[in-house]
mmCIF file of C-alpha atoms in Angstrom:
data_model
loop_
_atom_site.group_PDB
_atom_site.id
_atom_site.type_symbol
_atom_site.label_atom_id
_atom_site.label_comp_id
_atom_site.label_asym_id
_atom_site.label_seq_id
_atom_site.Cartn_x
_atom_site.Cartn_y
_atom_site.Cartn_z
ATOM 1 C CA MET A 178 -0.132 0.022 -0.069
ATOM 2 C CA HIS A 179 1.140 3.645 -0.414
ATOM 3 C CA ALA A 180 1.476 5.783 2.624
ATOM 4 C CA ILE A 181 -1.390 7.595 2.085
ATOM 5 C CA GLU A 182 -3.366 4.398 1.674
ATOM 6 C CA LYS A 183 -2.149 3.563 5.051
ATOM 7 C CA ILE A 184 -3.240 6.077 6.500
ATOM 8 C CA LEU A 185 -6.965 6.295 4.696
ATOM 9 C CA ALA A 186 -7.116 2.290 5.869
ATOM 10 C CA ARG A 187 -5.861 3.434 9.781
ATOM 11 C CA ALA A 188 -8.964 6.126 9.711
ATOM 12 C CA ALA A 189 -11.630 3.277 8.397
ATOM 13 C CA GLY A 190 -10.842 0.799 11.389
ATOM 14 C CA ARG A 191 -9.327 -1.794 7.937
ATOM 15 C CA ALA A 192 -6.470 -3.582 7.919
ATOM 16 C CA SER A 193 -5.483 -2.431 4.147
ATOM 17 C CA VAL A 194 -7.243 -0.533 1.581
ATOM 18 C CA SER A 195 -6.557 0.063 -2.449
ATOM 19 C CA ALA A 196 -7.623 2.261 -5.271
ATOM 20 C CA GLY A 197 -10.603 3.000 -6.551
ATOM 21 C CA GLU A 198 -12.846 1.740 -3.185
ATOM 22 C CA ILE A 199 -15.185 3.470 -1.176
ATOM 23 C CA VAL A 200 -14.021 3.745 2.048
ATOM 24 C CA GLN A 201 -15.881 5.541 5.722
ATOM 25 C CA CYS A 202 -13.325 7.445 7.391
ATOM 26 C CA ARG A 203 -12.612 9.066 11.073
ATOM 27 C CA VAL A 204 -12.104 12.557 10.377
ATOM 28 C CA ASP A 205 -8.922 13.854 13.075
ATOM 29 C CA LEU A 206 -9.471 17.409 12.209
ATOM 30 C CA ALA A 207 -12.627 19.176 9.825
ATOM 31 C CA GLU A 208 -12.107 23.334 9.378
ATOM 32 C CA VAL A 209 -14.551 25.518 8.319
ATOM 33 C CA ASN A 210 -13.903 29.009 6.566
ATOM 34 C CA ASP A 211 -16.151 31.756 7.079
ATOM 35 C CA LEU A 212 -17.315 31.727 3.320
ATOM 36 C CA TYR A 213 -19.335 28.527 4.678
ATOM 37 C CA LEU A 214 -22.137 28.895 6.973
ATOM 38 C CA GLN A 215 -23.792 27.524 4.451
ATOM 39 C CA THR A 216 -22.325 24.245 6.611
ATOM 40 C CA ILE A 217 -23.926 25.042 9.946
ATOM 41 C CA ARG A 218 -27.241 25.617 8.032
ATOM 42 C CA SER A 219 -26.995 22.117 6.065
ATOM 43 C CA PHE A 220 -25.579 20.763 10.207
ATOM 44 C CA TYR A 221 -29.273 21.948 11.234
ATOM 45 C CA ASP A 222 -31.807 21.247 7.951
ATOM 46 C CA MET A 223 -29.306 17.563 9.132
ATOM 47 C CA GLY A 224 -31.250 16.750 12.398
ATOM 48 C CA GLY A 225 -28.183 17.621 14.002
ATOM 49 C CA LYS A 226 -28.354 19.323 17.112
ATOM 50 C CA ARG A 227 -25.371 18.153 19.020
ATOM 51 C CA VAL A 228 -21.469 18.466 16.932
ATOM 52 C CA CYS A 229 -20.532 15.207 17.311
ATOM 53 C CA HIS A 230 -16.627 15.848 18.345
ATOM 54 C CA PRO A 231 -16.492 19.873 18.895
ATOM 55 C CA ASP A 232 -12.653 19.021 20.046
ATOM 56 C CA ARG A 233 -12.366 17.608 16.370
ATOM 57 C CA ILE A 234 -14.031 21.140 15.063
ATOM 58 C CA THR A 235 -11.996 24.429 13.936
ATOM 59 C CA PHE A 236 -13.656 27.594 12.485
ATOM 60 C CA ILE A 237 -11.123 29.738 11.459
ATOM 61 C CA LEU A 238 -12.385 33.618 10.251
ATOM 62 C CA ASP A 239 -9.805 34.694 7.106
ATOM 63 C CA HIS A 240 -12.088 34.742 3.974
ATOM 64 C CA TYR A 241 -13.524 38.789 5.021
ATOM 65 C CA ALA A 242 -10.872 39.252 8.021
ATOM 66 C CA PRO A 243 -12.062 41.846 8.591
ATOM 67 C CA ALA A 244 -15.858 41.976 7.594
ATOM 68 C CA ALA A 245 -16.823 44.081 4.988
ATOM 69 C CA THR A 246 -19.493 43.886 4.654
ATOM 70 C CA ILE A 247 -22.807 43.540 6.602
ATOM 71 C CA GLN A 248 -24.111 39.592 5.014
ATOM 72 C CA GLN A 249 -19.922 38.914 6.114
ATOM 73 C CA ALA A 250 -20.288 40.714 9.349
ATOM 74 C CA GLU A 251 -23.071 38.413 9.785
ATOM 75 C CA ASN A 252 -21.627 35.069 8.442
ATOM 76 C CA GLN A 253 -19.008 35.903 11.092
ATOM 77 C CA LYS A 254 -21.580 36.535 13.572
ATOM 78 C CA GLN A 255 -23.628 33.321 13.315
ATOM 79 C CA MET A 256 -20.319 30.996 13.181
ATOM 80 C CA ARG A 257 -19.040 32.956 16.762
ATOM 81 C CA GLN A 258 -22.343 31.735 18.010
ATOM 82 C CA PHE A 259 -22.432 28.767 16.369
ATOM 83 C CA CYS A 260 -18.894 27.630 18.189
ATOM 84 C CA CYS A 261 -19.937 29.275 21.753
ATOM 85 C CA GLU A 262 -23.227 26.923 21.501
ATOM 86 C CA GLN A 263 -21.959 23.574 20.186
ATOM 87 C CA GLY A 264 -18.959 24.273 22.597
ATOM 88 C CA ILE A 265 -16.355 24.423 19.550
ATOM 89 C CA GLU A 266 -13.109 25.937 21.429
ATOM 90 C CA LEU A 267 -11.032 25.124 18.069
ATOM 91 C CA LEU A 268 -12.223 29.252 16.603
ATOM 92 C CA PHE A 269 -9.645 31.207 15.539
ATOM 93 C CA ASP A 270 -11.216 35.346 14.757
ATOM 94 C CA ILE A 271 -10.020 37.714 12.400
ATOM 95 C CA GLY A 272 -6.340 38.411 12.589
ATOM 96 C CA SER A 273 -5.419 35.271 12.573
ATOM 97 C CA GLY A 274 -4.814 34.395 9.217
ATOM 98 C CA VAL A 275 -5.097 32.059 6.154
ATOM 99 C CA CYS A 276 -6.258 28.347 7.138
ATOM 100 C CA HIS A 277 -4.095 26.407 6.566
ATOM 101 C CA GLN A 278 -0.972 28.488 7.413
ATOM 102 C CA VAL A 279 -2.926 28.643 11.449
ATOM 103 C CA MET A 280 -2.984 25.222 11.777
ATOM 104 C CA VAL A 281 0.018 24.614 10.961
ATOM 105 C CA ASP A 282 0.533 27.381 13.505
ATOM 106 C CA GLU A 283 -1.002 26.026 15.933
ATOM 107 C CA GLY A 284 0.166 22.436 16.317
ATOM 108 C CA LEU A 285 -2.853 20.596 14.849
ATOM 109 C CA VAL A 286 -1.409 19.186 11.669
ATOM 110 C CA TYR A 287 0.541 16.183 11.898
ATOM 111 C CA PRO A 288 1.390 13.276 9.680
ATOM 112 C CA GLY A 289 -0.765 9.937 9.652
ATOM 113 C CA MET A 290 -3.651 12.682 9.677
ATOM 114 C CA VAL A 291 -7.060 12.756 7.298
ATOM 115 C CA LEU A 292 -7.656 16.780 7.460
ATOM 116 C CA VAL A 293 -11.279 18.082 5.803
ATOM 117 C CA ALA A 294 -11.468 21.811 5.045
ATOM 118 C CA THR A 295 -13.839 23.791 3.228
ATOM 119 C CA ASP A 296 -11.294 25.436 1.413
ATOM 120 C CA SER A 297 -9.909 23.616 -1.414
ATOM 121 C CA HIS A 298 -5.786 24.889 -0.863
ATOM 122 C CA THR A 299 -6.110 21.845 1.887
ATOM 123 C CA THR A 300 -3.916 19.569 -0.345
ATOM 124 C CA THR A 301 -1.080 21.699 1.329
ATOM 125 C CA HIS A 302 -1.763 20.005 4.164
ATOM 126 C CA GLY A 303 0.725 16.922 2.437
ATOM 127 C CA ALA A 304 3.640 18.233 3.094
ATOM 128 C CA PHE A 305 3.274 17.591 6.163
ATOM 129 C CA GLY A 306 2.378 13.327 5.833
ATOM 130 C CA ALA A 307 -1.285 13.804 6.084
ATOM 131 C CA PHE A 308 -4.580 13.376 4.289
ATOM 132 C CA GLY A 309 -5.513 16.602 3.688
ATOM 133 C CA THR A 310 -8.528 17.797 0.914
ATOM 134 C CA GLY A 311 -10.876 19.945 0.382
ATOM 135 C CA VAL A 312 -14.875 19.453 0.544
ATOM 136 C CA GLY A 313 -18.074 21.653 0.682
ATOM 137 C CA ALA A 314 -20.649 22.714 2.705
ATOM 138 C CA THR A 315 -22.957 19.381 3.376
ATOM 139 C CA ASP A 316 -20.221 17.248 3.492
ATOM 140 C CA LEU A 317 -18.778 19.064 6.617
ATOM 141 C CA ALA A 318 -22.050 19.197 8.071
ATOM 142 C CA VAL A 319 -21.825 15.243 7.649
ATOM 143 C CA ILE A 320 -18.638 15.729 9.319
ATOM 144 C CA MET A 321 -19.924 17.959 12.426
ATOM 145 C CA ARG A 322 -22.499 15.221 12.815
ATOM 146 C CA THR A 323 -20.658 11.856 12.394
ATOM 147 C CA GLY A 324 -17.449 12.442 12.704
ATOM 148 C CA GLN A 325 -16.575 10.943 8.829
ATOM 149 C CA LEU A 326 -16.986 10.776 5.955
ATOM 150 C CA TRP A 327 -16.757 8.615 2.550
ATOM 151 C CA PHE A 328 -13.600 9.010 0.397
ATOM 152 C CA ARG A 329 -12.611 7.228 -2.722
ATOM 153 C CA VAL A 330 -9.419 5.864 -2.221
ATOM 154 C CA PRO A 331 -7.776 7.810 -4.666
ATOM 155 C CA GLU A 332 -4.691 6.569 -6.866
ATOM 156 C CA VAL A 333 -0.824 8.503 -7.347
ATOM 157 C CA ILE A 334 0.962 10.642 -9.215
ATOM 158 C CA ARG A 335 4.779 10.021 -8.260
ATOM 159 C CA ILE A 336 7.078 13.232 -9.190
ATOM 160 C CA GLU A 337 10.703 12.818 -8.719
ATOM 161 C CA LEU A 338 12.776 16.318 -8.296
ATOM 162 C CA ASN A 339 16.316 15.777 -9.385
ATOM 163 C CA GLY A 340 19.010 18.492 -10.109
ATOM 164 C CA THR A 341 20.227 21.724 -8.179
ATOM 165 C CA ILE A 342 17.441 24.311 -8.005
ATOM 166 C CA PRO A 343 19.211 27.721 -9.476
ATOM 167 C CA GLY A 344 19.181 31.418 -7.825
ATOM 168 C CA GLY A 345 16.389 33.225 -7.789
ATOM 169 C CA VAL A 346 14.196 30.139 -8.458
ATOM 170 C CA TYR A 347 11.246 28.903 -6.517
ATOM 171 C CA ALA A 348 8.612 26.198 -5.251
ATOM 172 C CA LYS A 349 6.539 28.532 -7.124
ATOM 173 C CA ASP A 350 8.348 28.248 -9.954
ATOM 174 C CA ILE A 351 8.835 24.245 -9.785
ATOM 175 C CA ILE A 352 5.458 24.016 -9.512
ATOM 176 C CA LEU A 353 4.730 25.974 -12.654
ATOM 177 C CA PHE A 354 6.646 24.008 -14.998
ATOM 178 C CA ILE A 355 5.602 21.375 -14.150
ATOM 179 C CA ILE A 356 1.458 23.024 -13.880
ATOM 180 C CA GLY A 357 2.221 23.628 -17.396
ATOM 181 C CA ALA A 358 3.781 21.023 -19.301
ATOM 182 C CA LEU A 359 1.257 18.520 -17.029
ATOM 183 C CA GLY A 360 -2.375 20.911 -17.883
ATOM 184 C CA ALA A 361 -3.891 21.894 -15.077
ATOM 185 C CA ASP A 362 -6.996 19.105 -15.413
ATOM 186 C CA TYR A 363 -3.705 15.585 -15.153
ATOM 187 C CA ALA A 364 -4.383 15.140 -11.380
ATOM 188 C CA ILE A 365 -7.884 15.041 -11.017
ATOM 189 C CA TYR A 366 -9.107 12.439 -8.145
ATOM 190 C CA LYS A 367 -5.736 11.484 -7.619
ATOM 191 C CA VAL A 368 -2.864 11.974 -4.807
ATOM 192 C CA VAL A 369 0.468 14.188 -6.713
ATOM 193 C CA GLU A 370 3.283 12.701 -4.551
ATOM 194 C CA PHE A 371 6.703 14.974 -4.137
ATOM 195 C CA CYS A 372 9.973 12.751 -3.595
ATOM 196 C CA GLY A 373 13.339 12.937 -4.822
ATOM 197 C CA PRO A 374 16.806 14.372 -3.553
ATOM 198 C CA VAL A 375 15.472 18.207 -3.981
ATOM 199 C CA LEU A 376 13.082 17.550 -1.105
ATOM 200 C CA LYS A 377 16.286 18.038 1.008
ATOM 201 C CA SER A 378 16.589 22.185 -0.228
ATOM 202 C CA LEU A 379 13.214 22.731 0.586
ATOM 203 C CA SER A 380 11.929 24.322 3.415
ATOM 204 C CA VAL A 381 8.403 23.733 4.896
ATOM 205 C CA SER A 382 7.159 26.610 3.452
ATOM 206 C CA GLU A 383 8.623 25.819 -0.090
ATOM 207 C CA ARG A 384 6.754 22.244 0.586
ATOM 208 C CA MET A 385 3.803 23.907 1.351
ATOM 209 C CA ALA A 386 3.678 25.941 -1.622
ATOM 210 C CA LEU A 387 4.514 22.732 -3.671
ATOM 211 C CA CYS A 388 1.556 20.458 -2.177
ATOM 212 C CA ASN A 389 -0.737 23.932 -1.686
ATOM 213 C CA MET A 390 -0.441 23.943 -5.986
ATOM 214 C CA THR A 391 -0.966 20.270 -6.219
ATOM 215 C CA THR A 392 -4.713 21.755 -6.455
ATOM 216 C CA GLU A 393 -4.667 24.092 -9.581
ATOM 217 C CA MET A 394 -3.916 20.163 -11.726
ATOM 218 C CA GLY A 395 -6.893 18.771 -9.688
ATOM 219 C CA ALA A 396 -5.978 16.643 -7.319
ATOM 220 C CA LYS A 397 -7.345 15.240 -4.562
ATOM 221 C CA ALA A 398 -4.557 15.569 -2.215
ATOM 222 C CA SER A 399 -0.642 15.654 -2.608
ATOM 223 C CA TYR A 400 1.870 13.757 -0.362
ATOM 224 C CA ILE A 401 5.609 14.424 1.366
ATOM 225 C CA GLN A 402 7.272 11.346 3.212
ATOM 226 C CA PRO A 403 8.214 13.335 6.482
ATOM 227 C CA ASP A 404 12.273 13.680 7.298
ATOM 228 C CA GLU A 405 14.279 15.199 9.426
ATOM 229 C CA ILE A 406 13.039 18.852 8.316
ATOM 230 C CA THR A 407 9.000 17.546 8.968
ATOM 231 C CA PHE A 408 10.130 16.711 12.246
ATOM 232 C CA ASP A 409 12.393 19.324 13.455
ATOM 233 C CA PHE A 410 9.215 21.769 12.316
ATOM 234 C CA LEU A 411 7.125 19.884 13.686
ATOM 235 C CA GLN A 412 8.682 18.897 16.731
ATOM 236 C CA GLN A 413 8.100 22.650 17.980
ATOM 237 C CA LYS A 414 4.310 22.971 16.405
ATOM 238 C CA VAL A 415 2.977 19.746 17.540
ATOM 239 C CA LYS A 416 2.624 18.419 21.127
ATOM 240 C CA ARG A 417 0.863 14.724 20.939
ATOM 241 C CA SER A 418 1.845 11.592 19.443
ATOM 242 C CA TYR A 419 0.834 10.702 15.864
ATOM 243 C CA GLN A 420 1.847 7.307 13.600
ATOM 244 C CA MET A 421 3.729 7.726 10.653
ATOM 245 C CA PHE A 422 3.407 5.681 7.476
ATOM 246 C CA GLU A 423 5.602 4.745 4.488
ATOM 247 C CA SER A 424 4.667 2.913 1.398
ATOM 248 C CA ASP A 425 5.961 -0.515 0.154
ATOM 249 C CA PRO A 426 8.323 -0.692 -1.649
ATOM 250 C CA ASP A 427 6.345 -3.263 -4.686
ATOM 251 C CA TYR A 428 3.808 0.338 -4.138
ATOM 252 C CA HIS A 429 2.581 0.812 -8.324
ATOM 253 C CA CYS A 430 1.696 4.513 -8.941
ATOM 254 C CA VAL A 431 -0.017 5.069 -12.188
ATOM 255 C CA ALA A 432 2.450 7.921 -13.298
ATOM 256 C CA ASN A 433 5.519 8.195 -12.178
ATOM 257 C CA LEU A 434 7.578 11.197 -13.885
ATOM 258 C CA SER A 435 11.071 12.787 -13.410
ATOM 259 C CA TYR A 436 12.050 16.643 -13.354
ATOM 260 C CA ASP A 437 15.246 18.069 -13.748
ATOM 261 C CA VAL A 438 14.770 21.258 -11.993
ATOM 262 C CA SER A 439 18.561 22.791 -12.797
ATOM 263 C CA GLY A 440 17.253 24.357 -16.213
ATOM 264 C CA ILE A 441 14.024 25.431 -15.002
ATOM 265 C CA LEU A 442 13.763 29.200 -14.687
ATOM 266 C CA PRO A 443 11.583 31.239 -13.053
ATOM 267 C CA GLN A 444 8.432 31.318 -14.261
ATOM 268 C CA LEU A 445 5.007 33.207 -14.684
ATOM 269 C CA SER A 446 1.525 31.154 -15.218
ATOM 270 C CA ALA A 447 -0.323 34.346 -17.437
ATOM 271 C CA PRO A 448 -4.015 35.362 -17.889
ATOM 272 C CA HIS A 449 -6.312 33.537 -17.366
ATOM 273 C CA SER A 450 -5.755 30.384 -16.654
ATOM 274 C CA VAL A 451 -3.298 28.623 -13.973
ATOM 275 C CA ASP A 452 -1.602 26.370 -16.765
ATOM 276 C CA ASN A 453 -0.777 29.228 -19.320
ATOM 277 C CA VAL A 454 2.633 28.453 -18.020
ATOM 278 C CA ALA A 455 6.061 30.029 -19.764
ATOM 279 C CA PRO A 456 9.797 31.652 -18.466
ATOM 280 C CA ILE A 457 9.197 34.771 -17.248
ATOM 281 C CA SER A 458 11.439 36.514 -19.842
ATOM 282 C CA ARG A 459 8.538 36.512 -22.286
ATOM 283 C CA PHE A 460 6.229 38.458 -19.960
ATOM 284 C CA GLU A 461 9.174 40.828 -18.682
ATOM 285 C CA GLY A 462 8.515 45.068 -19.740
ATOM 286 C CA ILE A 463 4.300 44.126 -18.658
ATOM 287 C CA ALA A 464 3.600 47.806 -16.346
ATOM 288 C CA LEU A 465 2.259 46.511 -13.768
ATOM 289 C CA ASP A 466 -0.709 48.565 -11.455
ATOM 290 C CA GLN A 467 -0.992 46.195 -8.706
ATOM 291 C CA ALA A 468 2.066 43.323 -7.073
ATOM 292 C CA TYR A 469 0.392 41.797 -4.730
ATOM 293 C CA LEU A 470 2.293 39.008 -1.907
ATOM 294 C CA GLY A 471 0.410 36.574 0.198
ATOM 295 C CA SER A 472 -2.371 33.545 0.125
ATOM 296 C CA CYS A 473 -2.104 30.367 1.739
ATOM 297 C CA THR A 474 0.667 30.040 -1.362
ATOM 298 C CA GLY A 475 2.916 33.117 -0.774
ATOM 299 C CA GLY A 476 2.167 34.928 2.062
ATOM 300 C CA ARG A 477 5.096 33.425 4.403
ATOM 301 C CA THR A 478 8.022 34.885 6.651
ATOM 302 C CA GLU A 479 10.202 33.268 3.621
ATOM 303 C CA ASP A 480 8.556 34.974 1.423
ATOM 304 C CA ILE A 481 8.146 38.051 3.031
ATOM 305 C CA GLY A 482 11.594 37.877 3.209
ATOM 306 C CA ILE A 483 12.337 37.370 0.049
ATOM 307 C CA ALA A 484 10.847 40.722 -0.437
ATOM 308 C CA ALA A 485 12.692 42.302 1.958
ATOM 309 C CA HIS A 486 15.319 41.240 0.678
ATOM 310 C CA ILE A 487 14.730 42.590 -2.918
ATOM 311 C CA LEU A 488 13.114 45.880 -1.520
ATOM 312 C CA LYS A 489 15.678 46.733 1.411
ATOM 313 C CA GLY A 490 16.428 50.598 0.798
ATOM 314 C CA LYS A 491 14.810 51.050 -2.113
ATOM 315 C CA LYS A 492 11.321 52.596 -2.741
ATOM 316 C CA VAL A 493 7.849 50.342 -4.609
ATOM 317 C CA HIS A 494 8.252 51.845 -8.196
ATOM 318 C CA ALA A 495 5.732 54.957 -8.105
ATOM 319 C CA ARG A 496 3.195 53.543 -10.311
ATOM 320 C CA THR A 497 2.344 50.109 -8.586
ATOM 321 C CA ARG A 498 0.660 49.632 -5.163
ATOM 322 C CA PHE A 499 2.384 46.614 -3.405
ATOM 323 C CA VAL A 500 0.481 45.391 -1.099
ATOM 324 C CA VAL A 501 1.444 42.305 1.522
ATOM 325 C CA VAL A 502 -1.044 40.285 3.279
ATOM 326 C CA PRO A 503 1.150 38.054 5.857
ATOM 327 C CA ALA A 504 -0.559 34.512 6.088
ATOM 328 C CA SER A 505 -1.188 34.326 9.746
ATOM 329 C CA LYS A 506 -1.024 36.458 12.952
ATOM 330 C CA ASN A 507 2.603 34.433 14.152
ATOM 331 C CA VAL A 508 3.502 35.124 10.079
ATOM 332 C CA TYR A 509 2.895 38.264 10.956
ATOM 333 C CA LEU A 510 5.298 38.666 14.095
ATOM 334 C CA GLU A 511 7.499 36.688 12.932
ATOM 335 C CA SER A 512 8.656 39.209 10.028
ATOM 336 C CA LEU A 513 8.098 42.232 12.279
ATOM 337 C CA GLU A 514 10.777 40.713 15.032
ATOM 338 C CA ARG A 515 13.265 40.307 11.811
ATOM 339 C CA GLY A 516 12.425 43.535 10.230
ATOM 340 C CA TYR A 517 11.146 42.254 7.431
ATOM 341 C CA ILE A 518 8.417 44.638 7.369
ATOM 342 C CA ASP A 519 9.776 47.265 8.634
ATOM 343 C CA THR A 520 11.741 47.269 5.472
ATOM 344 C CA LEU A 521 8.946 47.098 2.945
ATOM 345 C CA VAL A 522 6.859 49.513 5.204
ATOM 346 C CA ARG A 523 9.828 51.776 4.513
ATOM 347 C CA ALA A 524 9.749 50.493 0.878
ATOM 348 C CA GLY A 525 6.321 51.680 -0.084
ATOM 349 C CA ALA A 526 4.169 48.475 0.710
ATOM 350 C CA THR A 527 1.203 48.304 2.312
ATOM 351 C CA ILE A 528 0.263 46.089 4.643
ATOM 352 C CA VAL A 529 -3.083 44.492 5.205
ATOM 353 C CA THR A 530 -4.748 41.673 8.532
ATOM 354 C CA PRO A 531 -3.243 38.665 8.011
ATOM 355 C CA GLY A 532 -5.907 36.530 6.094
ATOM 356 C CA TYR A 533 -7.022 36.166 2.482
ATOM 357 C CA ALA A 534 -7.969 40.275 1.582
ATOM 358 C CA ALA A 535 -7.455 40.452 -2.357
ATOM 359 C CA CYS A 536 -6.777 36.548 -2.800
ATOM 360 C CA LEU A 537 -10.246 35.454 -3.634
ATOM 361 C CA GLY A 538 -11.789 39.091 -4.754
ATOM 362 C CA THR A 539 -13.462 39.961 -2.427
ATOM 363 C CA HIS A 540 -12.113 43.128 -0.293
ATOM 364 C CA ALA A 541 -8.519 44.673 0.386
ATOM 365 C CA GLY A 542 -6.200 44.962 -2.176
ATOM 366 C CA ILE A 543 -9.027 44.044 -4.876
ATOM 367 C CA LEU A 544 -7.689 44.947 -9.287
ATOM 368 C CA ALA A 545 -10.227 47.566 -11.005
ATOM 369 C CA ALA A 546 -11.539 46.444 -14.640
ATOM 370 C CA GLY A 547 -8.106 46.833 -16.739
ATOM 371 C CA GLU A 548 -5.835 46.651 -14.588
ATOM 372 C CA VAL A 549 -2.815 43.986 -14.493
ATOM 373 C CA CYS A 550 -1.255 42.823 -11.219
ATOM 374 C CA ILE A 551 1.560 39.919 -10.460
ATOM 375 C CA SER A 552 0.426 37.768 -7.520
ATOM 376 C CA SER A 553 1.975 34.849 -5.313
ATOM 377 C CA THR A 554 -1.383 33.350 -5.117
ATOM 378 C CA ASN A 555 -2.663 30.522 -7.031
ATOM 379 C CA ARG A 556 -5.470 31.161 -8.963
ATOM 380 C CA ASN A 557 -5.240 33.420 -11.926
ATOM 381 C CA PHE A 558 -9.280 33.393 -13.743
ATOM 382 C CA PRO A 559 -11.202 36.070 -14.055
ATOM 383 C CA GLY A 560 -12.353 38.228 -11.399
ATOM 384 C CA ARG A 561 -10.719 36.377 -9.231
ATOM 385 C CA MET A 562 -9.341 39.659 -7.971
ATOM 386 C CA GLY A 563 -11.915 41.783 -8.555
ATOM 387 C CA HIS A 564 -13.035 43.541 -12.384
ATOM 388 C CA ALA A 565 -12.907 40.317 -14.677
ATOM 389 C CA GLY A 566 -11.356 42.536 -16.930
ATOM 390 C CA ALA A 567 -8.196 42.448 -15.342
ATOM 391 C CA LYS A 568 -4.883 40.692 -15.481
ATOM 392 C CA ILE A 569 -3.323 37.896 -12.879
ATOM 393 C CA TYR A 570 0.460 36.705 -13.550
ATOM 394 C CA LEU A 571 1.590 33.616 -10.863
ATOM 395 C CA GLY A 572 4.504 33.694 -9.788
ATOM 396 C CA SER A 573 6.795 33.980 -6.980
ATOM 397 C CA PRO A 574 7.078 35.793 -3.931
ATOM 398 C CA ALA A 575 10.380 37.274 -5.495
ATOM 399 C CA ALA A 576 9.324 38.282 -8.822
ATOM 400 C CA VAL A 577 6.525 39.625 -7.402
ATOM 401 C CA ALA A 578 9.138 41.957 -5.403
ATOM 402 C CA ALA A 579 11.333 42.490 -7.707
ATOM 403 C CA SER A 580 8.257 42.960 -10.383
ATOM 404 C CA ALA A 581 7.035 45.902 -7.365
ATOM 405 C CA LEU A 582 10.331 47.496 -7.443
ATOM 406 C CA ALA A 583 10.466 48.040 -11.525
ATOM 407 C CA GLY A 584 6.406 48.827 -12.065
ATOM 408 C CA LYS A 585 7.134 45.998 -14.519
ATOM 409 C CA ILE A 586 7.418 42.144 -15.341
ATOM 410 C CA VAL A 587 10.835 41.454 -14.113
ATOM 411 C CA ASN A 588 12.893 38.573 -13.616
ATOM 412 C CA PRO A 589 13.995 37.985 -10.002
ATOM 413 C CA ALA A 590 16.977 36.292 -10.567
ATOM 414 C CA PRO A 591 19.817 39.234 -10.629
ATOM 415 C CA TYR A 592 18.207 40.066 -6.567
ATOM 416 C CA PHE A 593 19.904 36.755 -5.791
ATOM 417 C CA ASP A 594 23.637 34.904 -5.861
ATOM 418 C CA ILE A 595 23.392 32.741 -8.824
ATOM 419 C CA ASN A 596 26.257 30.279 -9.407
#
């Protein structure tokens, strides 16, 4: 069995499972964000009275943080009331940050767990050897009622990463290159596992970015076998015991792919599809109205540090707005302590409350018609960050920061030591 199958077998109380089977699994943690008030409505529509395991449910108010409309405020109010009435103590209110980062910061994510959330980018948690997947409101309501949910055991695509990452190239560039090569529908309802020697040079933050973007390939979940880097990170966060699984040597993946990252250049995903990818050189010189650094893909401390490195002692271009959104309160505090925020504010950046902000086009930096933005987020379809007539280019945090400085799309590689 694959490690993911072993996780699902454990959660289903089974000795083994195999791809294609339908299994009923105990969910270790279910997360609801403030887009999904329907989860509570569905819970009551199903006859729910009391949440089955309130200690396995978390509400994180991150998409409308703080609320920008009366409706958003009403939704958040009802969620706070629900948590109070149901004894759900894991409520993270506005200012806490994006759900995927908050759950990691709070030590709620660990290897071998089944994590389900009302957010499609829950694949992020494969970076820790967890089975993480997104669902809709009805499925989440079922978990709140029963503590369980059914899954079809997915097949696994294994992607081996070899070579040496060039200077100025990041995990975001690698995954954009792969998505561009394979297409946005390549991994529908499959697990994407990353392996190979390159992982040893990727931090937890970079691994999270890699796994996060597998959603944009259609993946059900992602997976990286936990190693010393994982355990060193989790040692500071997770205060409970957990079980780690490894794939059997004879497990057969549905596809085995290999990439040498040594030749990958900084990449961009051009409007209006995430798989519309090419080297950034093809787009150099395109004038920008906004550069956006944030989200569950590219708003962590390392990302903000990269931007501070590029902008230290310099000024954001007068024609371009640079919006920076720390992924969580912890990220914000770390970035403050390290001086990154001070550097960016002095350079002319606008700092926004931790959360998703304009990532999904509701508030705090949305785009007007005809505007052009480079973003460290994960989606660039029409209307994603505001007006449907805006254009969004997706790139690494380095590409975003360098372009904010230049006022146009530029290659960030010259800002880094390239050997």
